[in-house]
PDB file of C-alpha atoms in Angstrom:
ATOM      1  CA  MET R 267    -103.694  96.754  20.476  1.00 47.00           C
ATOM      2  CA  MET R 268    -100.476  96.127  22.379  1.00 48.00           C
ATOM      3  CA  ASP R 269     -97.124  97.322  21.147  1.00 47.00           C
ATOM      4  CA  PRO R 270     -94.910  94.566  19.758  1.00 51.00           C
ATOM      5  CA  GLN R 271     -92.352  93.153  22.160  1.00 45.00           C
ATOM      6  CA  PRO R 272     -89.124  95.139  21.984  1.00 53.00           C
ATOM      7  CA  PRO R 273     -86.228  93.172  20.540  1.00 63.00           C
ATOM      8  CA  ASP R 274     -83.948  91.397  22.983  1.00 86.00           C
ATOM      9  CA  ARG R 275     -80.783  93.483  22.586  1.00 89.00           C
ATOM     10  CA  ARG R 276     -78.542  90.741  23.912  1.00 92.00           C
ATOM     11  CA  ILE R 277     -79.784  88.239  21.306  1.00 92.00           C
ATOM     12  CA  GLU R 278     -79.532  90.843  18.546  1.00 93.00           C
ATOM     13  CA  ILE R 279     -75.927  91.584  19.460  1.00 96.00           C
ATOM     14  CA  LEU R 280     -75.070  87.857  19.562  1.00 95.00           C
ATOM     15  CA  HIS R 281     -76.725  87.289  16.180  1.00 94.00           C
ATOM     16  CA  HIS R 282     -74.861  90.099  14.446  1.00 96.00           C
ATOM     17  CA  ALA R 283     -71.568  89.277  16.135  1.00 97.00           C
ATOM     18  CA  LEU R 284     -71.773  85.670  14.922  1.00 96.00           C
ATOM     19  CA  ARG R 285     -72.372  86.797  11.360  1.00 96.00           C
ATOM     20  CA  LEU R 286     -69.537  89.329  11.464  1.00 97.00           C
ATOM     21  CA  PHE R 287     -67.072  86.978  13.177  1.00 96.00           C
ATOM     22  CA  THR R 288     -67.873  84.264  10.645  1.00 94.00           C
ATOM     23  CA  ASP R 289     -67.525  86.588   7.665  1.00 94.00           C
ATOM     24  CA  HIS R 290     -64.416  88.512   8.780  1.00 95.00           C
ATOM     25  CA  GLY R 291     -62.806  86.519  11.596  1.00 92.00           C
ATOM     26  CA  TYR R 292     -62.831  87.495  15.247  1.00 94.00           C
ATOM     27  CA  ASP R 293     -59.761  89.722  14.972  1.00 92.00           C
ATOM     28  CA  GLY R 294     -61.120  91.349  11.802  1.00 93.00           C
ATOM     29  CA  VAL R 295     -64.195  92.775  13.540  1.00 96.00           C
ATOM     30  CA  GLY R 296     -64.274  95.769  15.840  1.00 96.00           C
ATOM     31  CA  VAL R 297     -66.809  96.614  18.510  1.00 97.00           C
ATOM     32  CA  GLN R 298     -68.019  99.548  16.400  1.00 97.00           C
ATOM     33  CA  GLN R 299     -68.968  97.211  13.541  1.00 97.00           C
ATOM     34  CA  ILE R 300     -70.915  94.981  15.899  1.00 97.00           C
ATOM     35  CA  VAL R 301     -72.892  97.778  17.530  1.00 96.00           C
ATOM     36  CA  GLU R 302     -73.695  99.370  14.169  1.00 96.00           C
ATOM     37  CA  ALA R 303     -74.939  96.052  12.765  1.00 96.00           C
ATOM     38  CA  ALA R 304     -77.005  95.360  15.884  1.00 95.00           C
ATOM     39  CA  GLY R 305     -78.352  98.908  16.104  1.00 94.00           C
ATOM     40  CA  VAL R 306     -77.140  99.424  19.680  1.00 94.00           C
ATOM     41  CA  THR R 307     -74.565 101.581  21.405  1.00 94.00           C
ATOM     42  CA  LYS R 308     -71.174 100.528  22.749  1.00 95.00           C
ATOM     43  CA  PRO R 309     -72.356 100.999  26.339  1.00 95.00           C
ATOM     44  CA  THR R 310     -75.182  98.527  25.612  1.00 95.00           C
ATOM     45  CA  LEU R 311     -72.718  95.932  24.337  1.00 96.00           C
ATOM     46  CA  TYR R 312     -70.414  96.503  27.303  1.00 96.00           C
ATOM     47  CA  HIS R 313     -73.365  96.328  29.703  1.00 95.00           C
ATOM     48  CA  HIS R 314     -74.355  92.890  28.412  1.00 95.00           C
ATOM     49  CA  PHE R 315     -70.940  91.349  27.709  1.00 96.00           C
ATOM     50  CA  GLY R 316     -68.213  93.510  29.248  1.00 96.00           C
ATOM     51  CA  SER R 317     -66.007  93.355  26.158  1.00 96.00           C
ATOM     52  CA  LYS R 318     -65.691  91.877  22.687  1.00 96.00           C
ATOM     53  CA  LEU R 319     -64.045  88.831  24.252  1.00 96.00           C
ATOM     54  CA  GLY R 320     -66.924  88.536  26.724  1.00 96.00           C
ATOM     55  CA  LEU R 321     -69.294  88.645  23.766  1.00 96.00           C
ATOM     56  CA  LEU R 322     -67.414  85.792  22.080  1.00 96.00           C
ATOM     57  CA  LYS R 323     -67.468  83.737  25.281  1.00 94.00           C
ATOM     58  CA  ALA R 324     -71.207  84.271  25.659  1.00 94.00           C
ATOM     59  CA  LEU R 325     -71.813  83.411  22.020  1.00 92.00           C
ATOM     60  CA  LEU R 326     -69.961  80.114  22.275  1.00 91.00           C
ATOM     61  CA  ALA R 327     -71.101  79.128  25.773  1.00 87.00           C
ATOM     62  CA  ARG R 328     -74.729  79.669  24.888  1.00 68.00           C
ATOM     63  CA  ARG R 329     -74.741  77.578  21.729  1.00 80.00           C
ATOM     64  CA  ILE R 330     -72.007  74.976  22.022  1.00 88.00           C
ATOM     65  CA  GLU R 331     -73.128  73.229  25.195  1.00 88.00           C
ATOM     66  CA  GLY R 332     -75.548  70.899  23.392  1.00 90.00           C
ATOM     67  CA  PHE R 333     -72.896  69.928  20.852  1.00 93.00           C
ATOM     68  CA  ASP R 334     -70.402  69.074  23.593  1.00 92.00           C
ATOM     69  CA  SER R 335     -73.021  67.080  25.492  1.00 93.00           C
ATOM     70  CA  ALA R 336     -74.028  65.071  22.414  1.00 95.00           C
ATOM     71  CA  LEU R 337     -70.366  64.337  21.635  1.00 95.00           C
ATOM     72  CA  GLY R 338     -69.873  63.148  25.193  1.00 95.00           C
ATOM     73  CA  GLN R 339     -72.756  60.703  24.888  1.00 97.00           C
ATOM     74  CA  ALA R 340     -71.472  59.454  21.530  1.00 97.00           C
ATOM     75  CA  ALA R 341     -68.018  58.872  23.045  1.00 96.00           C
ATOM     76  CA  GLU R 342     -69.274  56.537  25.789  1.00 96.00           C
ATOM     77  CA  TYR R 343     -67.528  53.297  24.809  1.00 95.00           C
ATOM     78  CA  ARG R 344     -69.877  50.521  23.707  1.00 93.00           C
ATOM     79  CA  HIS R 345     -67.185  47.925  22.880  1.00 93.00           C
ATOM     80  CA  ASP R 346     -67.687  48.775  19.211  1.00 94.00           C
ATOM     81  CA  ILE R 347     -65.230  51.482  18.156  1.00 94.00           C
ATOM     82  CA  THR R 348     -66.810  51.780  14.710  1.00 95.00           C
ATOM     83  CA  LEU R 349     -70.186  52.511  16.306  1.00 96.00           C
ATOM     84  CA  ASN R 350     -68.693  55.157  18.612  1.00 97.00           C
ATOM     85  CA  LEU R 351     -66.864  56.898  15.764  1.00 97.00           C
ATOM     86  CA  THR R 352     -70.009  56.742  13.636  1.00 97.00           C
ATOM     87  CA  LEU R 353     -72.022  58.397  16.402  1.00 97.00           C
ATOM     88  CA  MET R 354     -69.365  61.084  16.925  1.00 97.00           C
ATOM     89  CA  ALA R 355     -69.125  61.836  13.194  1.00 97.00           C
ATOM     90  CA  ARG R 356     -72.922  61.972  12.958  1.00 97.00           C
ATOM     91  CA  VAL R 357     -73.103  64.492  15.841  1.00 97.00           C
ATOM     92  CA  THR R 358     -70.407  66.678  14.290  1.00 97.00           C
ATOM     93  CA  PHE R 359     -71.919  66.579  10.801  1.00 97.00           C
ATOM     94  CA  ALA R 360     -75.381  67.379  12.183  1.00 96.00           C
ATOM     95  CA  PHE R 361     -73.893  70.348  14.051  1.00 96.00           C
ATOM     96  CA  ALA R 362     -72.287  71.557  10.800  1.00 96.00           C
ATOM     97  CA  ARG R 363     -75.635  71.247   9.014  1.00 96.00           C
ATOM     98  CA  THR R 364     -77.864  72.815  11.672  1.00 95.00           C
ATOM     99  CA  GLU R 365     -75.437  75.478  12.977  1.00 94.00           C
ATOM    100  CA  PRO R 366     -73.247  76.284   9.957  1.00 95.00           C
ATOM    101  CA  ALA R 367     -72.174  79.762  11.055  1.00 94.00           C
ATOM    102  CA  LEU R 368     -71.340  78.641  14.572  1.00 94.00           C
ATOM    103  CA  CYS R 369     -69.524  75.559  13.282  1.00 95.00           C
ATOM    104  CA  ARG R 370     -67.467  77.668  10.869  1.00 95.00           C
ATOM    105  CA  LEU R 371     -66.572  80.107  13.654  1.00 94.00           C
ATOM    106  CA  LEU R 372     -65.641  77.304  16.038  1.00 93.00           C
ATOM    107  CA  LEU R 373     -63.384  75.682  13.436  1.00 93.00           C
ATOM    108  CA  MET R 374     -61.814  79.029  12.525  1.00 92.00           C
ATOM    109  CA  LEU R 375     -61.010  79.742  16.153  1.00 92.00           C
ATOM    110  CA  THR R 376     -59.867  76.197  16.908  1.00 89.00           C
ATOM    111  CA  HIS R 377     -57.402  76.206  14.037  1.00 85.00           C
ATOM    112  CA  GLY R 378     -56.513  79.907  14.252  1.00 84.00           C
ATOM    113  CA  PRO R 379     -53.474  81.636  15.726  1.00 85.00           C
ATOM    114  CA  ALA R 380     -52.405  79.695  18.807  1.00 84.00           C
ATOM    115  CA  LEU R 381     -51.716  82.754  20.961  1.00 86.00           C
ATOM    116  CA  SER R 382     -54.829  84.750  20.104  1.00 88.00           C
ATOM    117  CA  GLU R 383     -57.328  85.526  22.842  1.00 89.00           C
ATOM    118  CA  ALA R 384     -60.075  83.961  20.728  1.00 90.00           C
ATOM    119  CA  ASN R 385     -58.168  80.681  20.399  1.00 89.00           C
ATOM    120  CA  ALA R 386     -57.854  80.585  24.182  1.00 89.00           C
ATOM    121  CA  VAL R 387     -61.660  80.745  24.437  1.00 89.00           C
ATOM    122  CA  VAL R 388     -62.072  77.527  22.413  1.00 90.00           C
ATOM    123  CA  ALA R 389     -59.009  75.721  23.776  1.00 90.00           C
ATOM    124  CA  GLY R 390     -61.075  73.950  26.431  1.00 87.00           C
ATOM    125  CA  HIS R 391     -63.594  72.725  23.875  1.00 89.00           C
ATOM    126  CA  ARG R 392     -60.806  71.520  21.552  1.00 89.00           C
ATOM    127  CA  GLU R 393     -59.051  69.680  24.381  1.00 92.00           C
ATOM    128  CA  LEU R 394     -62.311  68.129  25.588  1.00 93.00           C
ATOM    129  CA  ARG R 395     -62.988  66.741  22.101  1.00 93.00           C
ATOM    130  CA  LEU R 396     -59.486  65.296  21.829  1.00 94.00           C
ATOM    131  CA  ARG R 397     -59.508  63.903  25.367  1.00 95.00           C
ATOM    132  CA  ARG R 398     -62.798  62.125  24.714  1.00 96.00           C
ATOM    133  CA  LEU R 399     -61.369  60.560  21.573  1.00 95.00           C
ATOM    134  CA  GLU R 400     -58.144  59.574  23.329  1.00 94.00           C
ATOM    135  CA  ASP R 401     -60.123  57.978  26.153  1.00 94.00           C
ATOM    136  CA  LEU R 402     -62.271  56.163  23.615  1.00 94.00           C
ATOM    137  CA  PHE R 403     -59.225  54.721  21.845  1.00 93.00           C
ATOM    138  CA  LEU R 404     -57.620  53.765  25.173  1.00 92.00           C
ATOM    139  CA  GLN R 405     -60.770  51.887  26.155  1.00 92.00           C
ATOM    140  CA  ALA R 406     -60.974  50.266  22.722  1.00 91.00           C
ATOM    141  CA  ALA R 407     -57.383  49.009  23.098  1.00 88.00           C
ATOM    142  CA  THR R 408     -58.735  46.301  25.410  1.00 86.00           C
ATOM    143  CA  ASP R 409     -60.693  44.952  22.424  1.00 85.00           C
ATOM    144  CA  HIS R 410     -58.179  45.964  19.714  1.00 78.00           C
ATOM    145  CA  GLY R 411     -54.642  45.651  21.030  1.00 74.00           C
ATOM    146  CA  ASN R 412     -53.037  47.445  18.087  1.00 71.00           C
ATOM    147  CA  MET R 413     -54.363  50.758  19.431  1.00 74.00           C
ATOM    148  CA  THR R 414     -52.175  50.660  22.513  1.00 72.00           C
ATOM    149  CA  GLY R 415     -49.830  53.649  22.548  1.00 82.00           C
ATOM    150  CA  ARG R 416     -51.415  55.180  19.451  1.00 87.00           C
ATOM    151  CA  HIS R 417     -54.459  56.741  21.086  1.00 89.00           C
ATOM    152  CA  ARG R 418     -53.268  60.371  20.755  1.00 91.00           C
ATOM    153  CA  ALA R 419     -52.355  59.984  17.077  1.00 93.00           C
ATOM    154  CA  TYR R 420     -55.686  58.299  16.345  1.00 93.00           C
ATOM    155  CA  ALA R 421     -57.600  61.012  18.198  1.00 94.00           C
ATOM    156  CA  VAL R 422     -55.837  63.836  16.339  1.00 94.00           C
ATOM    157  CA  THR R 423     -56.231  62.100  12.974  1.00 94.00           C
ATOM    158  CA  PHE R 424     -59.921  61.331  13.434  1.00 96.00           C
ATOM    159  CA  GLN R 425     -60.678  64.822  14.740  1.00 95.00           C
ATOM    160  CA  GLY R 426     -58.834  66.428  11.830  1.00 94.00           C
ATOM    161  CA  MET R 427     -60.703  64.296   9.321  1.00 96.00           C
ATOM    162  CA  VAL R 428     -64.097  65.036  10.888  1.00 96.00           C
ATOM    163  CA  ASP R 429     -63.315  68.775  11.019  1.00 95.00           C
ATOM    164  CA  SER R 430     -62.332  68.714   7.333  1.00 95.00           C
ATOM    165  CA  TYR R 431     -65.633  67.092   6.418  1.00 97.00           C
ATOM    166  CA  ALA R 432     -67.471  69.631   8.602  1.00 96.00           C
ATOM    167  CA  ILE R 433     -65.846  72.501   6.694  1.00 95.00           C
ATOM    168  CA  LEU R 434     -67.088  71.000   3.425  1.00 96.00           C
ATOM    169  CA  ILE R 435     -70.584  70.527   4.868  1.00 97.00           C
ATOM    170  CA  VAL R 436     -70.714  74.134   6.080  1.00 96.00           C
ATOM    171  CA  GLY R 437     -69.602  75.306   2.643  1.00 94.00           C
ATOM    172  CA  GLY R 438     -72.382  73.322   0.970  1.00 93.00           C
ATOM    173  CA  ASP R 439     -69.942  70.997  -0.795  1.00 95.00           C
ATOM    174  CA  LEU R 440     -71.103  67.823   0.975  1.00 93.00           C
ATOM    175  CA  GLU R 441     -74.456  66.556   2.188  1.00 93.00           C
ATOM    176  CA  PRO R 442     -74.144  65.187   5.752  1.00 90.00           C
ATOM    177  CA  ASP R 443     -76.062  61.964   5.196  1.00 94.00           C
ATOM    178  CA  ASP R 444     -75.521  58.449   6.539  1.00 95.00           C
ATOM    179  CA  HIS R 445     -73.508  57.498   3.461  1.00 95.00           C
ATOM    180  CA  LEU R 446     -70.994  60.279   4.172  1.00 95.00           C
ATOM    181  CA  VAL R 447     -70.712  59.210   7.812  1.00 96.00           C
ATOM    182  CA  TYR R 448     -70.168  55.601   6.735  1.00 96.00           C
ATOM    183  CA  ARG R 449     -67.477  56.531   4.182  1.00 95.00           C
ATOM    184  CA  ALA R 450     -65.627  58.798   6.610  1.00 95.00           C
ATOM    185  CA  VAL R 451     -65.559  56.299   9.472  1.00 96.00           C
ATOM    186  CA  HIS R 452     -64.654  53.342   7.291  1.00 94.00           C
ATOM    187  CA  GLN R 453     -61.899  55.326   5.587  1.00 93.00           C
ATOM    188  CA  PHE R 454     -60.436  56.035   9.018  1.00 93.00           C
ATOM    189  CA  MET R 455     -60.891  52.482  10.318  1.00 91.00           C
ATOM    190  CA  HIS R 456     -59.270  51.012   7.208  1.00 86.00           C
ATOM    191  CA  GLY R 457     -56.262  53.245   7.800  1.00 79.00           C
ATOM    192  CA  ILE R 458     -55.698  52.250  11.411  1.00 77.00           C
ATOM    193  CA  PHE R 459     -56.227  48.531  10.885  1.00 65.00           C
ATOM    194  CA  SER R 460     -54.178  48.184   7.705  1.00 60.00           C
TER     195      SER R 460
END
């Protein structure tokens, strides 16, 4: 009989770091806590990630790529702004449902202290999301003239609303079904067209 495969230390460290960062915040967790939870030594963590910040970067880069890609596809303008926003909300709510810990961490870091090193790690992701929304509203202005000059405000407002719903989904307070997506998008659309 063969010995069982030894655990992948890198994956173990990432798993425990995500749990600790989500429970205590990035700045509230030390390297010692991570290595104790993962059952490894500090040199092992440093070998794989270089630092706690390197660990955070690896954690996010590894698991957020698919979310960003799906949002990019949803943001491709189809001359139906309601459809695009529905697709983007659906992608975000599905991410909150299927990756609750990662979603919570991403939102914590995105809306955390502006000058923290962890916030700098997610700044690119945050800006990409907003830029996609701004571009979407700029493109939609050709079909809906009242959006001209308001694209940044619309992007920030929609993103904030979707993030708020995602927090409630992660916390188990909302079920991310089609009815929720419909209500969220139509609430937003009613506001910008009224």
